Amino acid sequence: MHLVWHRGDLRIHDHPALTTALSRGPVLGIVVLDESILSGTSARRRAWFYANVQALRESYRQRGGTLLVRKGTPWNVLPELVASTGAEAVHALASYTPYGLLRDQKTEASLHRPLYWHPGCYLYEPGTVSKDDGTPYTVYTPFRKRAQKSPLPEPLPSPTKIESPTTAELGTIPEEASDIPLPDAGESKALELLERFLNGGLAHYHLERDGLDGSGVSRLSVYLTLGVLSPRLAASLAAKRGGPGAESWIRELLWRDFMADLLYHYPHMRTEAFDRRWNDLPWQNDPELFEAWCRAKTGIPVIDAAMRELKTTGWISNRPRMIVAQFLVKHLLLPWQWGEKIFKEWLLDGDTANNLGGWHWAGGLGVDAAPYFRVFNLVTQATKHDPEGSWLRRWHPESGGNPEPVSPLIDIAAARARYLEAAKQLSRRPSDLPAPRDPLRR
Ligand SMILES: Cc1cc2nc3c(=O)[nH]c(=O)nc-3n(C[C@H](O)[C@H](O)[C@H](O)COP(=O)(O)OP(=O)(O)OC[C@H]3O[C@@H](n4cnc5c(N)ncnc54)[C@H](O)[C@@H]3O)c2cc1C
C-alpha cells in the first residue's frame, strides 16, 4: 500500500503522485492539517481550505477510495501513519516555497520509507528553466521564452477507481465559519468554471483582462492556489483552443511559474526587497495611514473601491491589485510587508510566491524589468480600465462613478514627487541582488 500526501494539490485529476501510486497497488490519500500553516492564516482561508479537503474526500469516495485527515506536523504524523498502515512509500507533488522545502526535508528525514516527489503544481517546475549558464532568470520575458521552447506538459486523466484499505480511521475535517461567502469548493466546480471560461472569456482575454471589474478574466486563481485545478490541464485545454486570447492566458499562467521560480532561488524576497537597494526607501512606519488604506478611507475612489471589494469578496483582479499595492509602496511609502500580509489574509487565492512577487513587481522593488519611475495616475487608471464607471459605482457608490479624489488622505502629487526623488537617489547605487540559492534537490 502507498500513501499519497496531498498538500497544495487538492485534486485527483492530473495528479502524477496519485497516478504513480495507483500503478503500484492500493492507495490511501492523506491530508495533514498543519498547524504551522493553519494557525497563521485567516478564518476565511481556513474555511476555504477545509471545504476543498472535504470535496477531495468526496472525489476519493466516489471512486472507492479513502482520504485520511490528521492534525499535527507532517514530520510527526507521517512516520506514525506509515508505521500504523504498513505503507511501502509516500508520494507527493513537489512544493517549492521556503516553508514547503523545509517541511519536506524534515518529513523525508523522519520517514523510514521512500518519499517520492512528482511534478504537477506548475507548467515548468521551479529550478527547471534556467539560462545557458545554469543561473535563474530574474526577468519574466526571457524566462517565458525559454520555458516555451519546451512543449507544455501533457496532463494525466483522473483515475476512475481508487482501491484503498479500509482499516484506518478517517479523521475529522473541521468546519469553520467564513466572514465572506465562499465559492463552490472542489475540482468538479473548478473544472466547470474552467470549461465556461474556455467557451467564453478566453477568446477575448487579451483584450479584456485589464478591466477593473474582473469580468474579462477566469477567476480560477482560488482553485489554482490550492491545486484544486491543475495548471497543466488548464494550459493544455487553452492551447487546444488556440488564438491570441489563449496565448495571452497561458502567458499569465507562466507568470505563476516565474514567481515560484524567483522565490525558490531568492528566498530573501519574503522579508526584503528583491533588489536590496530598495530596502532603503524612506519608509513611513505610520499605522494610521495603513489603517486608512486597509479600511478604504483614503478619499481616492479607485483605491477605496478596490480595498472594499477585496475585504468583502476575498478577490480582486490583477489591475486593482497592482494599483493599490503600488499606491501603498510609492505614494504612502508604507512598508510593503504590511500590505503583503493583509493581502494574504484577505485574498482567498493568497499564494506565497504570487503574492510576494506581485508586491515586489508592483512596488518596483527590483523584480522584472519594471522601472522604478513608473507611477500610476490614479484617475486615468480608473477611466481607462472602468470607462463606464460601473465598477466604481458598485464599490464606491458615493463617487457616482467619478474617479476624481475628494479630500484625499495625502497630497498625491507631493507624495509622488517624494517617492521619485528618493528612488532616483537609490537607483544610482549598484543593484544588490544576493546570489541565487542552489536548487536543493531534483
Ligand atoms: C500585489 C499583487 C498581489 C497578488 N497576489 C496574488 C496571490 O496571492 N495569489 C495569486 O494567485 N495571484 C496573485 N496575484 C497575481 C494576479 O493578480 C492573480 O493571479 C489574478 O488576478 C487572479 O485572477 P484570475 O484567476 O482571474 O486570473 P487570470 O487572469 O484568469 O489568470 C489565470 C491564472 O494565471 C495566474 N496569474 C495571472 N496573473 C498573474 C500574475 N501577475 N502573477 C502570477 N500569476 C498570475 C494565476 O494563477 C491566475 O489564476 C497578485 C498580483 C499582484 C499585483
CSV table of N, CA and C and ligand atoms in Angstrom, one decimal, residues 205 217-221 224-225 249 252-253 255-256 259 315-318 321-322 325 343 347 349-351 354-355 358-359, ligand 1:
chain,number,residue,atom,x,y,z
A,205,TYR,N,-9.7,37.3,-24.0
A,205,TYR,CA,-8.9,37.6,-22.8
A,205,TYR,C,-7.9,38.6,-23.0
A,217,VAL,N,-11.6,38.1,-17.0
A,217,VAL,CA,-10.6,37.1,-16.5
A,217,VAL,C,-11.3,35.8,-16.0
A,218,SER,N,-10.5,34.8,-15.7
A,218,SER,CA,-11.1,33.5,-15.4
A,218,SER,C,-11.6,33.3,-14.0
A,219,ARG,N,-11.0,34.0,-13.0
A,219,ARG,CA,-11.3,33.9,-11.6
A,219,ARG,C,-11.0,32.5,-11.1
A,220,LEU,N,-10.1,31.8,-11.8
A,220,LEU,CA,-9.7,30.4,-11.4
A,220,LEU,C,-8.6,30.4,-10.3
A,221,SER,N,-8.1,31.6,-10.0
A,221,SER,CA,-7.0,31.6,-9.0
A,221,SER,C,-7.3,30.9,-7.7
A,224,LEU,N,-6.6,27.4,-8.4
A,224,LEU,CA,-5.2,27.1,-8.7
A,224,LEU,C,-4.3,27.1,-7.5
A,225,THR,N,-4.6,28.1,-6.6
A,225,THR,CA,-3.8,28.3,-5.4
A,225,THR,C,-3.8,27.0,-4.5
A,249,TRP,N,-3.4,34.1,-22.1
A,249,TRP,CA,-3.8,33.5,-20.8
A,249,TRP,C,-2.7,32.5,-20.4
A,252,GLU,N,0.0,34.3,-18.7
A,252,GLU,CA,-0.3,34.6,-17.3
A,252,GLU,C,0.0,33.4,-16.4
A,253,LEU,N,-0.4,32.2,-16.9
A,253,LEU,CA,0.0,31.0,-16.1
A,253,LEU,C,1.5,30.9,-15.9
A,255,TRP,N,3.5,33.5,-15.6
A,255,TRP,CA,3.9,34.4,-14.6
A,255,TRP,C,3.9,33.7,-13.2
A,256,ARG,N,2.9,32.8,-13.1
A,256,ARG,CA,2.8,32.0,-11.8
A,256,ARG,C,4.1,31.1,-11.7
A,259,MET,N,7.0,33.5,-10.8
A,259,MET,CA,7.1,33.9,-9.4
A,259,MET,C,7.6,32.8,-8.5
A,315,TRP,N,-11.4,38.7,-3.2
A,315,TRP,CA,-10.8,38.6,-4.6
A,315,TRP,C,-10.9,40.0,-5.2
A,316,ILE,N,-9.8,40.4,-5.9
A,316,ILE,CA,-9.9,41.5,-6.9
A,316,ILE,C,-9.0,41.1,-8.0
A,317,SER,N,-9.3,41.7,-9.2
A,317,SER,CA,-8.5,41.3,-10.4
A,317,SER,C,-7.1,41.9,-10.3
A,318,ASN,N,-6.3,41.5,-11.3
A,318,ASN,CA,-4.9,41.9,-11.2
A,318,ASN,C,-4.6,43.4,-11.3
A,321,ARG,N,-5.2,45.1,-8.0
A,321,ARG,CA,-4.1,44.7,-7.1
A,321,ARG,C,-2.9,45.5,-7.3
A,322,MET,N,-2.5,45.7,-8.6
A,322,MET,CA,-1.3,46.5,-8.9
A,322,MET,C,-1.5,47.9,-8.4
A,325,ALA,N,-1.4,48.2,-4.5
A,325,ALA,CA,-0.1,47.8,-4.0
A,325,ALA,C,0.9,48.9,-4.3
A,343,PHE,N,-3.0,41.3,2.3
A,343,PHE,CA,-3.5,40.7,1.1
A,343,PHE,C,-3.6,39.2,1.3
A,347,LEU,N,-7.2,37.7,0.7
A,347,LEU,CA,-7.4,37.0,-0.6
A,347,LEU,C,-7.6,35.5,-0.4
A,349,ASP,N,-7.3,33.6,-2.8
A,349,ASP,CA,-6.3,32.9,-3.6
A,349,ASP,C,-4.9,33.2,-3.1
A,350,GLY,N,-4.8,33.8,-1.9
A,350,GLY,CA,-3.5,34.2,-1.4
A,350,GLY,C,-2.5,33.1,-1.6
A,351,ASP,N,-1.4,33.4,-2.2
A,351,ASP,CA,-0.4,32.4,-2.6
A,351,ASP,C,1.0,33.0,-2.3
A,354,ASN,N,3.1,34.1,-5.6
A,354,ASN,CA,2.4,35.1,-6.4
A,354,ASN,C,2.2,36.4,-5.7
A,355,ASN,N,1.9,36.3,-4.4
A,355,ASN,CA,1.6,37.5,-3.6
A,355,ASN,C,3.0,38.3,-3.4
A,358,GLY,N,4.0,39.6,-6.7
A,358,GLY,CA,3.1,40.7,-7.2
A,358,GLY,C,3.5,42.0,-6.4
A,359,TRP,N,3.8,41.9,-5.1
A,359,TRP,CA,4.1,43.1,-4.4
A,359,TRP,C,5.5,43.7,-4.8
B,1,LIG,C1,0.1,42.9,-5.5
B,1,LIG,C2,-0.3,41.6,-6.1
B,1,LIG,C3,-0.6,40.5,-5.3
B,1,LIG,C4,-1.0,39.3,-5.9
B,1,LIG,N1,-1.3,38.2,-5.1
B,1,LIG,C5,-1.7,37.1,-5.6
B,1,LIG,C6,-1.9,35.9,-4.8
B,1,LIG,O1,-1.8,36.0,-3.6
B,1,LIG,N2,-2.3,34.8,-5.4
B,1,LIG,C7,-2.5,34.7,-6.8
B,1,LIG,O2,-2.8,33.6,-7.3
B,1,LIG,N3,-2.2,35.7,-7.6
B,1,LIG,C8,-1.8,36.9,-7.1
B,1,LIG,N4,-1.5,38.0,-7.9
B,1,LIG,C9,-1.5,37.8,-9.3
B,1,LIG,C10,-2.8,38.0,-10.1
B,1,LIG,O3,-3.3,39.3,-9.7
B,1,LIG,C11,-3.9,37.0,-9.8
B,1,LIG,O4,-3.3,35.7,-10.0
B,1,LIG,C12,-5.1,37.1,-10.7
B,1,LIG,O5,-5.7,38.4,-10.5
B,1,LIG,C13,-6.1,36.0,-10.4
B,1,LIG,O6,-7.3,36.2,-11.1
B,1,LIG,P1,-7.7,35.2,-12.3
B,1,LIG,O7,-7.6,33.8,-11.8
B,1,LIG,O8,-9.0,35.6,-12.9
B,1,LIG,O9,-6.5,35.4,-13.3
B,1,LIG,P2,-6.4,35.2,-14.9
B,1,LIG,O10,-6.1,36.5,-15.5
B,1,LIG,O11,-7.5,34.4,-15.4
B,1,LIG,O12,-5.1,34.3,-15.0
B,1,LIG,C14,-5.0,32.9,-14.9
B,1,LIG,C15,-4.1,32.5,-13.8
B,1,LIG,O13,-2.7,32.9,-14.1
B,1,LIG,C16,-2.0,33.2,-13.0
B,1,LIG,N5,-1.7,34.7,-13.0
B,1,LIG,C17,-2.4,35.7,-13.6
B,1,LIG,N6,-1.7,36.8,-13.4
B,1,LIG,C18,-0.6,36.6,-12.7
B,1,LIG,C19,0.4,37.4,-12.1
B,1,LIG,N7,0.5,38.7,-12.3
B,1,LIG,N8,1.4,36.8,-11.3
B,1,LIG,C20,1.3,35.4,-11.1
B,1,LIG,N9,0.3,34.6,-11.6
B,1,LIG,C21,-0.6,35.2,-12.4
B,1,LIG,C22,-3.0,33.0,-11.8
B,1,LIG,O14,-2.7,31.7,-11.3
B,1,LIG,C23,-4.3,33.1,-12.4
B,1,LIG,O15,-5.3,32.4,-11.7
B,1,LIG,C24,-1.1,39.2,-7.3
B,1,LIG,C25,-0.8,40.3,-8.1
B,1,LIG,C26,-0.4,41.5,-7.5
B,1,LIG,C27,-0.1,42.7,-8.4
